[in-house]
Amino acid sequence: MSDTPMAGLSDPAAAAGSPLHPRHQQTFPLLTAHEIERVRRFASRVITYADGDWLFQAGQLAPGMFVILSGSVRITQRDGLGRVTPVVTQGPGQFLAEVGQLSERTALVDGQAKGAVEVLLIPPEGLRALLIAEAELGERILRALILRRVALIQSGLGGPVIIGPAGAGGTARIQAFLNRNGQPHHLLDPETDPEAAALIARYTPTPQDLPLVVCMDGNVLRNPDETELAQSVGMFRHGAQRSLYDVLVIGCGPAGLATAVNAASEGLTVLVVDCRFYGGQAGASARIENYFGFPTGISGQALVARAFVQAQKFGTEMMIPAEALALDCSRADGAFKLALGGDKVVRGKAVVVASGARYRRPAIENLADFEGRGVWYWASAVEARLCSGEEIVLVGGGNSAGQAAVFLSGHAKTVRMMVRGDGLAASMSRYLIDRIGAAPNIKLMTQTDVLALQGNAEDGLRQVTWRDRRSGEQTTRPIRNMFIFAGGDPSTDWLQGCGVAVDQAGFVVTGEGSTEPGHKPHALESIVPGVFAVGDVRSGSVKRVGAAIGEGAQVTSALHKYLADLPQT
């Protein structure tokens, strides 16, 4: 398979439509008559369609996976402007779906009957059961579902259309959000594309309205926030399917995903919520080279995208973006209650806090004015393109900062890497230190503070001023992009008032004391029985991806014990 379930094919059009492509057979496998009979027991019904009928349409809820018994179905990709691109025509023995059908998401392509068609419909719950019960066949099907999403993303032809300047901060923000959530989309720059320029003229947006996003249903959004965008494109479910879950997991980074995979695979009902996208800080890592089992390294996005699919395979429900606002630990009706944005409340028998940490914001007066407009807290291919051939500033000395510096050095003319300390040895892995030292365009600047940022509302960041703490000398340079990977403040504001203890820095304290006499907390359990913490948000944890994943797996046994001891109702 590709390095990542959500990206990686060099020629997606060929992958989608050409039998000559080396992965065509993996992307569009043919089931034998015997395999179709094995699949049949997971189907809900047989459906017939007449010539020209739609089996599913992009932007509308897809009912599950179809297995074609007779006839053929034409698959096309359509963008928000209504432009249609042929993908493939599938016939008897083939199946119609991609990874979104694991969890009842909207279709990303159109499927239209060519002649009379008869299909088996396998609903999402049946598809998940099939993948688990039929190991070899399930592996082939899941690989095909993943490769199809890969091809859709890489084609750059379907999904919502972003209309705006390619180098603008708002454009980069929306691209990053969709990329990090594995969503097909493409960009049209009005400076180079006549159709985009015509749309700009039609809607006459102000600079603050850009970019425009044209959704699959033709709805045009003006510089939408993540929640509005996700709702408009049907990206993620926004309502819980159950009234009560075994486990609520807050945070969809490596620790939260590991918890979900392990807990759901052992039969627990799991809901994961996250305010932005899956993967957390790890999802922004360009390449992790010290993670067990990947000697050539793996990108953070590749690692977490695999886990994201894996968790859904076992039945984990995802609510993203959904912001956790407050946790009620009173358990008045035997359940924890988590208040979410939009006046939503979800209930769980146990809670796993995996909300991680945010990169610390330097004390710069107008920093917030440039966030998303030249100041970045992640370094994806989108941001890398913005700083191509330019001089940039990178603040931070941990592993994430090192990975970003190495990645960005392949695009920027100069990477000025600024740290407050005397060097990197205390906070960074040796292999990254050596790589930074070998990169001719990375300039490590120790004992250095960023003092001020200059720019304007229209153009974003334009200048950065820093100071050498040893000499006191101040320098101002024309810098358009600054990346911050400095320290970490825990994302625990939403826990205030619920009784969960945190240390002086705000990280969740585990394994100490209890609010219930006679209860001995598990090493990963807070003082509130049933509330656990894993990963970077936990006080005393090792701030590494491998450690977070380990804690996410470890907490499952503690969850089982806690749930088994609850009074049976």
XYZ file of C-alpha atoms in Angstrom:
569
model
C 0.000 0.000 0.000
C 0.910 3.626 -0.234
C 2.668 5.292 2.688
C -0.667 6.852 3.593
C -4.263 5.738 3.189
C -5.200 9.279 2.215
C -2.450 10.210 -0.242
C 0.367 8.762 -2.278
C -0.473 7.774 -5.844
C 1.641 9.477 -8.472
C -0.993 9.049 -11.197
C -4.429 8.807 -9.609
C -6.297 9.159 -12.876
C -4.571 6.051 -14.135
C -5.239 4.313 -10.833
C -8.921 5.117 -11.109
C -9.481 4.172 -14.695
C -6.663 2.348 -16.431
C -6.126 -1.432 -16.216
C -2.499 -0.761 -17.065
C -1.921 0.940 -13.753
C -0.123 -1.512 -11.412
C -2.753 -0.996 -8.698
C -5.839 -1.115 -10.873
C -6.677 -4.663 -9.815
C -6.224 -3.765 -6.156
C -8.360 -0.638 -6.536
C -11.142 -2.383 -8.489
C -10.953 -6.097 -7.607
C -13.370 -8.638 -9.065
C -15.203 -10.901 -6.614
C -15.835 -14.521 -7.597
C -19.303 -16.079 -7.411
C -18.237 -17.896 -4.233
C -17.021 -14.647 -2.652
C -20.260 -12.888 -3.524
C -22.160 -15.629 -1.704
C -19.925 -15.111 1.337
C -20.686 -11.397 1.162
C -24.429 -11.905 0.747
C -25.065 -12.693 4.417
C -23.934 -9.161 5.340
C -26.328 -7.500 2.871
C -29.577 -5.856 3.892
C -31.389 -6.357 0.581
C -31.193 -6.735 -3.195
C -32.066 -3.598 -5.200
C -32.776 -3.164 -8.900
C -32.220 0.047 -10.870
C -33.361 1.063 -14.330
C -31.126 2.615 -16.953
C -30.118 6.130 -15.909
C -31.099 5.747 -12.245
C -28.732 7.151 -9.655
C -27.425 4.671 -7.092
C -25.792 7.530 -5.208
C -24.770 11.126 -5.851
C -21.874 13.199 -4.563
C -22.770 15.278 -1.542
C -25.669 13.031 -0.505
C -25.642 10.350 2.173
C -24.366 7.051 0.789
C -26.341 3.996 2.033
C -23.327 1.661 2.143
C -21.431 -0.623 -0.223
C -23.062 -2.005 -3.368
C -22.026 -5.323 -4.926
C -23.036 -5.499 -8.579
C -24.870 -8.727 -9.466
C -25.802 -7.735 -13.033
C -25.472 -4.714 -15.290
C -22.924 -1.928 -15.007
C -22.547 1.368 -13.142
C -20.764 4.468 -14.420
C -18.724 6.260 -11.728
C -17.945 9.938 -12.250
C -16.309 12.607 -10.138
C -18.045 15.995 -9.863
C -16.865 19.231 -8.290
C -18.779 22.150 -6.781
C -18.915 23.874 -10.169
C -20.712 20.905 -11.724
C -17.772 19.769 -13.844
C -17.898 15.996 -14.370
C -14.891 13.710 -14.883
C -15.260 9.985 -15.726
C -13.618 7.665 -13.202
C -14.495 4.076 -14.142
C -17.342 1.823 -15.240
C -17.866 -1.172 -12.970
C -19.700 -4.391 -13.731
C -20.812 -7.722 -12.220
C -18.620 -8.963 -9.381
C -17.302 -5.505 -8.507
C -18.306 -3.355 -5.542
C -19.053 0.364 -5.180
C -17.768 2.178 -2.077
C -14.802 3.973 -0.524
C -13.687 4.447 3.111
C -16.465 6.955 3.846
C -18.979 4.103 3.716
C -17.474 2.586 6.869
C -19.321 5.220 8.871
C -22.293 6.499 6.855
C -20.674 9.514 5.199
C -21.775 11.359 2.103
C -20.772 10.022 -1.297
C -17.789 11.647 -3.008
C -18.684 10.444 -6.515
C -21.782 9.819 -8.620
C -22.918 6.308 -9.525
C -25.408 5.927 -12.407
C -26.893 2.737 -13.827
C -26.032 1.855 -17.422
C -28.906 -0.372 -18.430
C -30.754 -2.512 -15.887
C -28.706 -3.091 -12.752
C -29.139 -5.443 -9.789
C -27.031 -4.963 -6.661
C -26.586 -6.188 -3.112
C -26.649 -3.352 -0.586
C -24.356 -3.837 2.410
C -25.045 -1.120 5.001
C -22.134 0.366 6.994
C -22.658 -1.946 9.988
C -22.698 -4.930 7.635
C -19.563 -3.698 5.881
C -17.703 -3.412 9.192
C -18.855 -6.896 10.189
C -17.699 -8.245 6.815
C -14.220 -6.731 7.175
C -13.789 -8.396 10.565
C -15.442 -11.774 9.897
C -13.858 -12.397 6.479
C -10.183 -11.668 7.136
C -8.641 -12.306 3.693
C -11.563 -11.002 1.690
C -11.989 -8.096 4.110
C -8.351 -7.106 3.633
C -8.787 -6.938 -0.138
C -11.955 -4.880 0.164
C -10.486 -2.461 2.701
C -7.365 -1.947 0.589
C -9.579 -1.077 -2.378
C -11.660 1.374 -0.321
C -8.509 3.147 0.843
C -6.914 3.295 -2.607
C -10.095 4.771 -4.040
C -10.011 7.620 -1.540
C -6.338 8.082 -2.410
C -7.180 8.432 -6.090
C -10.025 10.870 -5.441
C -7.808 13.123 -3.346
C -4.866 13.042 -5.699
C -6.920 13.622 -8.834
C -7.631 17.222 -7.807
C -10.863 17.133 -9.809
C -13.784 16.608 -7.434
C -15.171 17.849 -4.145
C -15.574 21.440 -2.964
C -13.796 24.108 -4.991
C -11.733 26.708 -3.151
C -11.703 30.059 -4.963
C -8.969 32.397 -3.768
C -5.339 33.485 -4.105
C -3.048 30.492 -3.805
C -0.699 32.305 -1.430
C -3.335 33.735 0.912
C -3.510 32.646 4.543
C -7.249 31.930 4.447
C -6.799 29.709 1.433
C -4.004 27.792 3.156
C -6.122 27.401 6.300
C -9.000 25.770 4.436
C -6.704 23.614 2.320
C -4.922 22.414 5.454
C -8.216 21.582 7.166
C -9.458 19.523 4.228
C -6.077 17.871 3.697
C -5.745 16.905 7.351
C -9.220 15.359 7.245
C -8.537 13.419 4.038
C -11.131 15.278 1.952
C -10.950 15.662 -1.855
C -10.996 19.284 -3.024
C -9.162 21.587 -5.388
C -8.104 25.194 -5.668
C -8.772 27.716 -8.418
C -6.751 30.938 -8.293
C -8.642 33.922 -9.767
C -5.330 35.377 -10.901
C -4.782 32.502 -13.325
C -8.185 30.828 -13.820
C -10.901 32.670 -15.825
C -13.736 30.658 -14.248
C -12.520 31.544 -10.768
C -12.208 35.195 -11.766
C -15.798 35.116 -13.065
C -17.036 33.751 -9.743
C -15.159 36.465 -7.858
C -16.782 39.075 -10.088
C -20.214 37.540 -9.550
C -20.051 37.385 -5.768
C -17.910 40.547 -5.328
C -16.348 39.393 -2.075
C -14.391 41.702 0.193
C -10.814 40.599 1.034
C -12.202 39.265 4.332
C -14.664 37.058 2.403
C -11.909 35.138 0.619
C -11.552 32.391 -0.124
C -14.935 31.348 -1.447
C -15.768 27.660 -1.180
C -18.216 26.193 -3.702
C -19.767 23.073 -2.175
C -21.089 20.023 -4.012
C -24.671 21.311 -3.859
C -23.620 24.645 -5.406
C -23.787 26.534 -2.111
C -21.099 29.223 -1.906
C -19.427 29.882 1.461
C -17.437 33.016 2.220
C -14.228 32.279 4.133
C -16.014 29.669 6.288
C -14.798 28.409 9.644
C -14.085 24.695 10.005
C -17.466 23.772 11.489
C -19.454 25.563 8.787
C -17.303 24.001 6.087
C -17.588 20.482 7.520
C -21.361 20.755 7.802
C -21.763 22.144 4.292
C -19.708 19.452 2.565
C -21.173 16.606 4.654
C -17.726 15.711 5.878
C -18.458 14.226 9.288
C -21.448 13.121 11.286
C -22.609 15.751 13.770
C -25.010 13.690 15.834
C -24.272 10.788 18.152
C -25.854 7.483 17.125
C -26.205 6.211 20.686
C -27.716 7.675 23.823
C -24.940 6.107 25.929
C -21.425 4.937 25.021
C -19.057 2.741 26.960
C -16.234 5.213 26.329
C -16.035 8.865 25.320
C -12.596 9.757 23.937
C -11.818 13.469 23.784
C -9.049 14.052 21.281
C -8.258 12.270 18.018
C -4.460 12.335 18.119
C -2.312 9.197 18.399
C -3.324 8.524 22.028
C -7.038 8.944 21.331
C -6.896 6.891 18.142
C -4.958 4.098 19.878
C -7.578 4.069 22.626
C -10.364 3.880 20.045
C -8.756 1.078 18.023
C -8.061 -1.088 21.064
C -11.304 -0.425 22.935
C -13.561 -0.828 19.886
C -11.758 -3.975 18.734
C -12.536 -5.488 22.154
C -16.231 -4.807 21.841
C -16.672 -1.483 23.625
C -18.835 1.231 22.084
C -16.603 4.251 21.491
C -17.210 7.857 20.461
C -14.242 10.079 19.593
C -14.618 13.866 19.418
C -12.079 16.422 18.250
C -12.382 20.130 17.595
C -10.446 20.233 14.299
C -9.118 17.095 12.636
C -7.759 13.666 13.368
C -4.065 13.224 14.097
C -3.339 16.123 16.450
C 0.182 17.541 16.396
C 1.546 14.219 15.143
C -0.516 14.562 11.970
C 1.571 17.607 11.045
C 4.912 15.781 11.337
C 6.552 15.589 7.936
C 8.471 12.396 8.737
C 8.862 10.313 11.893
C 11.973 8.163 11.630
C 12.196 6.653 15.119
C 8.752 5.063 15.244
C 8.923 1.291 15.742
C 8.555 -0.751 12.560
C 9.205 1.962 9.971
C 12.956 1.959 9.266
C 12.638 4.436 6.392
C 10.282 6.662 8.373
C 6.625 7.493 7.989
C 4.830 10.810 7.847
C 2.644 11.686 10.791
C -0.354 12.037 8.482
C 0.232 8.553 7.073
C 0.414 7.016 10.526
C -2.710 8.660 11.931
C -4.726 8.230 8.708
C -4.232 4.474 8.928
C -5.324 4.511 12.558
C -8.358 6.652 11.691
C -9.572 4.076 9.158
C -8.698 1.226 11.519
C -10.763 2.698 14.360
C -13.808 3.042 12.095
C -13.357 -0.511 10.870
C -14.013 -1.678 14.440
C -17.069 0.551 14.800
C -15.702 3.699 16.442
C -17.888 6.725 15.818
C -16.215 10.033 15.019
C -17.535 13.545 15.626
C -15.139 16.004 13.983
C -15.081 18.958 14.245
C -16.853 19.011 17.618
C -15.474 21.115 20.437
C -15.561 19.797 24.009
C -16.856 22.599 26.255
C -17.443 21.017 29.674
C -17.468 17.632 31.400
C -20.096 16.823 34.018
C -18.686 14.197 36.395
C -21.657 14.091 38.772
C -22.928 10.865 37.186
C -26.401 11.699 38.416
C -27.901 9.103 36.062
C -24.885 6.820 36.049
C -23.153 8.492 33.106
C -20.637 11.236 32.419
C -22.015 14.054 30.278
C -19.838 15.916 27.785
C -21.151 19.243 26.506
C -20.156 20.042 22.932
C -20.470 23.110 20.750
C -23.856 23.616 19.139
C -25.728 22.686 22.344
C -24.964 18.990 21.896
C -24.473 16.625 24.840
C -23.093 13.076 24.650
C -23.050 10.513 27.466
C -20.544 7.822 28.378
C -19.892 5.316 31.147
C -16.180 6.211 31.085
C -14.097 9.069 29.700
C -10.583 9.102 28.234
C -8.990 12.541 28.070
C -6.643 12.558 25.078
C -6.954 16.227 24.144
C -3.192 16.704 23.918
C -1.382 20.011 24.075
C -1.294 23.142 21.945
C 1.963 24.704 20.863
C 2.804 27.526 23.226
C 2.269 30.984 21.797
C 5.195 33.373 22.335
C 4.405 36.609 24.186
C 4.164 38.766 21.070
C 1.572 41.523 21.220
C -0.049 41.068 17.813
C 0.661 37.368 17.250
C -3.022 36.443 16.929
C -3.433 38.942 14.075
C -1.181 36.838 11.863
C -2.247 33.311 12.811
C -3.279 31.651 9.566
C -1.889 34.662 7.692
C 1.824 33.987 7.916
C 2.060 32.425 11.393
C 1.600 28.642 11.348
C 1.517 25.866 13.957
C 1.935 23.051 11.470
C 3.984 22.480 8.329
C 2.191 20.611 5.571
C 2.763 20.686 1.833
C 0.335 23.624 1.636
C 2.481 25.848 3.868
C 5.672 24.560 2.279
C 4.510 25.859 -1.101
C 3.836 29.286 0.425
C 7.457 29.681 1.513
C 9.110 28.238 -1.577
C 12.405 30.032 -2.205
C 11.917 32.392 0.765
C 13.611 33.000 4.085
C 11.460 31.777 6.980
C 11.580 31.660 10.786
C 10.894 28.519 12.817
C 10.531 28.736 16.606
C 11.006 25.640 18.783
C 13.540 22.981 19.666
C 11.587 19.732 20.127
C 11.211 16.804 17.752
C 8.232 18.349 15.964
C 10.251 21.491 15.348
C 13.160 19.437 14.061
C 10.983 17.442 11.676
C 9.394 20.644 10.393
C 12.768 22.344 9.917
C 14.117 19.443 7.881
C 10.959 19.271 5.776
C 10.753 23.010 5.138
C 14.462 23.206 4.284
C 13.582 21.349 1.092
C 11.368 24.258 0.032
C 12.566 27.471 1.696
C 15.725 29.336 0.761
C 16.722 29.692 4.426
C 15.217 28.294 7.640
C 16.144 30.388 10.684
C 15.559 27.982 13.572
C 15.311 29.950 16.822
C 15.517 28.469 20.346
C 15.751 30.136 23.748
C 18.269 27.621 25.122
C 21.899 26.903 24.345
C 21.212 24.054 21.936
C 18.954 21.167 20.944
C 20.380 18.185 22.835
C 18.025 18.447 25.803
C 14.818 18.356 23.747
C 15.480 16.705 20.350
C 16.412 13.237 19.099
C 20.008 12.858 17.985
C 19.161 11.851 14.418
C 17.263 15.112 13.914
C 20.061 17.190 15.434
C 22.518 15.582 13.022
C 20.224 16.161 10.064
C 19.730 19.814 10.980
C 23.476 20.248 11.302
C 23.974 18.750 7.846
C 21.393 20.992 6.142
C 23.222 23.985 4.655
C 20.141 26.217 4.627
C 19.067 25.652 8.259
C 20.606 28.279 10.520
C 20.300 27.331 14.193
C 20.048 30.476 16.319
C 20.340 29.758 20.052
C 19.518 32.208 22.865
C 17.181 34.009 20.466
C 13.706 35.488 21.016
C 11.177 36.751 18.487
C 10.187 40.242 19.633
C 7.758 41.675 17.105
C 5.791 41.011 13.942
C 4.857 43.539 11.299
C 2.330 43.328 8.490
C -1.178 44.381 7.563
C -4.687 42.994 7.255
C -4.494 42.599 3.494
C -1.051 41.052 3.027
C -0.529 39.268 6.349
C 2.925 38.893 7.908
C 5.692 40.905 6.269
C 8.509 41.413 8.817
C 9.888 39.654 11.890
C 12.120 41.195 14.554
C 14.237 39.045 16.884
C 16.866 39.596 19.571
C 20.063 37.776 20.471
C 19.772 37.453 24.273
C 23.545 37.354 24.730
C 24.460 40.509 22.831
C 21.111 42.278 22.987
C 21.318 42.931 19.239
C 17.982 43.212 17.437
C 17.429 42.254 13.806
C 14.474 42.868 11.506
C 14.109 40.901 8.280
C 11.441 40.687 5.545
C 9.820 37.383 6.594
C 6.432 36.291 5.252
C 6.095 32.966 7.096
C 6.899 31.978 10.681
C 6.343 28.476 12.098
C 5.902 27.893 15.829
C 6.566 24.504 17.472
C 7.446 25.739 20.956
C 6.630 23.743 24.079
C 3.057 22.760 24.810
C 0.116 24.050 26.845
C -2.394 21.321 27.753
C -5.852 21.439 26.204
C -7.680 21.086 29.501
C -9.693 24.314 29.841
C -12.877 22.310 29.259
C -12.180 20.244 32.424
C -12.522 23.189 34.785
C -15.029 22.596 37.565
C -15.495 18.855 36.964
C -13.256 17.672 39.807
C -10.410 16.280 37.673
C -7.098 17.373 39.206
C -4.420 19.039 37.101
C -0.856 20.038 37.950
C 0.469 23.602 38.045
C 0.927 23.606 34.266
C -2.592 22.286 33.644
C -1.776 18.663 32.763
C -4.096 15.949 34.118
C -2.785 14.194 37.252
C -3.250 10.409 37.207
C -2.656 7.530 39.604
C -2.967 9.660 42.748
C -5.737 9.740 45.340
C -9.439 9.418 44.542
C -12.676 11.266 45.119
C -14.171 7.955 46.262
C -12.907 6.366 49.513
C -11.394 2.940 48.991
C -10.903 3.404 45.239
C -7.316 2.950 44.096
C -6.843 4.762 40.771
C -5.190 3.050 37.852
C -1.881 4.596 36.752
C -3.750 6.317 33.895
C -6.848 7.234 35.925
C -7.554 10.684 37.332
C -8.788 11.282 40.863
C -12.328 11.018 39.436
C -13.030 7.292 38.979
C -13.833 6.510 35.375
C -11.990 9.517 33.936
C -8.645 8.501 32.426
C -5.922 10.532 30.691
C -3.463 9.392 28.039
C -0.792 10.990 25.873
C 0.575 14.513 26.004
C -2.279 15.837 28.160
C -1.283 13.579 31.068
C 1.050 14.960 33.713
C 4.422 13.207 33.603
C 3.865 11.512 30.245
C 6.648 11.108 27.707
C 5.830 13.559 24.926
C 6.458 11.180 22.042
C 4.131 9.562 19.503
C 5.148 6.031 20.474
C 4.483 6.673 24.155
C 1.072 8.198 23.408
C 0.071 5.177 21.328
C 1.278 2.849 24.071
C -0.820 4.618 26.688
C -3.845 4.504 24.397
C -3.473 0.725 24.211
C -2.711 0.342 27.919
C -5.789 2.215 29.108
C -8.117 -0.357 27.505
C -7.550 -2.929 30.251
C -8.282 -0.278 32.886
C -11.491 0.636 31.047
C -12.624 -2.986 31.047
C -12.031 -3.288 34.797
C -13.803 -0.022 35.575
C -16.809 -0.917 33.407
C -17.016 -4.437 34.840
C -17.197 -3.013 38.385
C -20.086 -0.670 37.557
C -23.506 -1.620 38.944
C -25.488 -3.517 36.337
C -28.732 -1.830 35.273
